[in-house]
C-alpha positions as a printed Julia matrix, in Angstrom:
164×3 Matrix{Float64}:
 -37.66  -25.42  -21.5
 -36.08  -23.6   -18.55
 -37.36  -24.16  -15.12
 -38.33  -21.04  -13.17
 -36.23  -20.59  -10.04
 -36.8   -18.11   -7.3
 -34.05  -16.7    -5.16
 -34.51  -15.06   -1.82
 -32.04  -13.32    0.42
 -31.92  -11.56    3.73
 -29.74   -8.58    4.55
 -28.27   -8.17    7.98
 -26.84   -4.8     8.9
 -24.45   -5.9    11.7
 -23.94   -2.24   12.7
 -22.64   -0.84    9.41
 -25.33    1.86    9.31
 -24.49    3.01   12.84
 -20.78    3.19   12.05
 -21.46    5.2     8.9
 -23.66    7.58   10.91
 -21.01    7.9    13.64
 -18.34    8.71   11.05
 -20.58   11.4     9.56
 -21.19   12.71   13.09
 -17.46   12.78   13.81
 -17.05   15.49   11.2
 -19.89   17.5    12.76
 -18.01   18.05   16.03
 -14.77   19.7    17.09
 -12.9    19.67   20.39
 -11.89   23.17   21.48
  -9.21   23.71   24.1
  -8.13   27.03   25.53
  -9.35   29.94   27.6
 -12.83   31.15   26.63
 -13.67   34.84   26.59
 -16.2    34.08   29.35
 -13.44   33.09   31.8
 -13.34   35.24   34.94
 -11.53   38.58   34.72
  -8.11   38.35   36.37
  -7.66   40.07   39.72
  -4.55   42.01   40.68
  -2.8    40.02   43.39
  -1.81   43.11   45.36
  -4.84   45.41   45.01
  -7.46   42.65   44.63
  -9.08   44.72   41.85
  -9.99   43.49   38.35
  -7.24   44.1    35.81
  -9.61   45.41   33.15
  -8.71   42.69   30.65
 -10.41   39.34   30.31
  -8.5    36.12   30.92
  -8.53   35.11   27.24
  -6.94   38.44   26.26
  -4.35   38.12   29.03
  -3.5    34.61   27.81
  -3.06   35.98   24.28
  -0.68   38.66   25.58
   1.39   35.95   27.27
   1.23   33.67   24.23
   2.39   36.34   21.77
   4.13   38.84   24.05
   3.65   42.59   24.0
   6.52   44.83   22.91
   4.5    47.9    23.97
   4.22   46.59   27.54
   7.69   44.98   27.59
   6.19   41.49   28.05
   8.08   38.62   26.37
   6.2    35.85   24.58
   5.56   32.82   26.75
   3.8    30.53   24.26
   2.22   27.86   26.46
  -0.33   26.94   23.76
   2.24   26.57   20.97
   4.65   24.68   23.21
   1.88   22.24   24.09
   1.03   21.69   20.43
   4.66   21.21   19.42
   5.47   18.92   22.35
   2.36   16.76   22.06
   1.6    16.8    18.32
   2.7    13.21   17.64
   1.02   11.82   20.76
  -2.27   13.52   19.93
  -2.17   12.27   16.36
  -1.88    8.73   17.78
  -4.74    9.43   20.21
  -6.86   10.8    17.35
  -6.19    7.71   15.23
  -7.11    5.52   18.2
 -10.32    7.48   18.75
 -11.18    7.15   15.06
 -10.67    3.38   15.26
 -12.91    3.19   18.34
 -15.62    5.09   16.48
 -15.21    2.76   13.48
 -15.52   -0.25   15.77
 -18.7     1.21   17.26
 -17.17    1.27   20.73
 -17.56    4.99   21.37
 -19.7     7.86   20.09
 -17.75   10.58   18.26
 -18.74   13.21   20.84
 -17.24   11.15   23.66
 -14.09   10.33   21.68
 -13.47   14.03   21.02
 -14.31   14.89   24.61
 -11.61   12.51   25.86
  -9.09   14.03   23.45
 -10.02   17.53   24.59
  -9.58   16.66   28.26
  -6.18   15.09   27.55
  -5.05   18.17   25.6
  -6.38   20.45   28.35
  -4.3    18.59   30.93
  -1.17   18.82   28.8
  -1.67   22.56   28.25
  -1.94   23.06   32.01
   1.17   20.92   32.45
   3.1    23.2    30.09
   2.85   25.97   32.7
   5.08   23.83   34.91
   7.42   22.15   32.41
   7.5    24.71   29.58
  10.6    26.63   28.6
   9.9    30.35   28.94
  11.76   33.64   29.09
  12.64   34.09   32.77
  10.85   36.64   34.92
  12.61   39.92   35.6
  14.05   40.43   39.11
  11.29   42.93   39.95
   8.63   40.4    38.93
  10.31   37.67   40.98
  10.36   39.98   44.01
   6.68   40.89   43.57
   5.51   37.31   42.97
   7.92   35.55   45.26
   8.59   33.07   42.45
  10.84   32.89   39.42
   8.47   30.66   37.43
   6.84   32.54   34.51
   3.05   32.29   34.05
   2.47   30.98   37.56
   1.23   33.57   40.02
  -2.33   33.15   41.29
  -3.06   30.07   39.12
  -6.22   31.61   37.68
  -5.1    31.6    34.05
  -4.07   27.96   34.28
  -7.4    27.1    35.96
  -9.25   28.9    33.16
  -8.05   26.42   30.52
 -10.98   24.22   29.53
 -12.01   21.88   26.75
 -15.4    21.4    25.2
 -16.87   19.66   22.21
 -18.97   21.8    19.88
 -20.98   21.22   16.73
 -19.37   22.74   13.66
């Protein structure tokens, strides 16, 4: 005859549920970096009147260029991505590991990445390689550095984390 034996056990979570939730949450958010359409309208430096184009559209013209307006492409967004791609992949892996370890919420991890990318995009205005300004533009601006005039476009670059 077999003796009846009872077995009991206790389950301890140790944070696994929270980590699983955080990983699910990580895929619910995205960090956006750029110039939103709500950025202030640029002002003409000489006339102090609005240019009639929003800052995001002006940034796009500079990013892609405009053959119709004889404006060469000055791709500050693409140059940032190309220059920083490997570094940001490492930062993203590090953020993912921090989320896995339960050290940071996904929203905050993405926010940090966004702020870092924002800073690098602003830095590209200074260190980027762009088609030089024309002599007439240099005379008007008093500077030979492309993209830097009033500083408003550069100041309009922001990052934010959104739900997707």
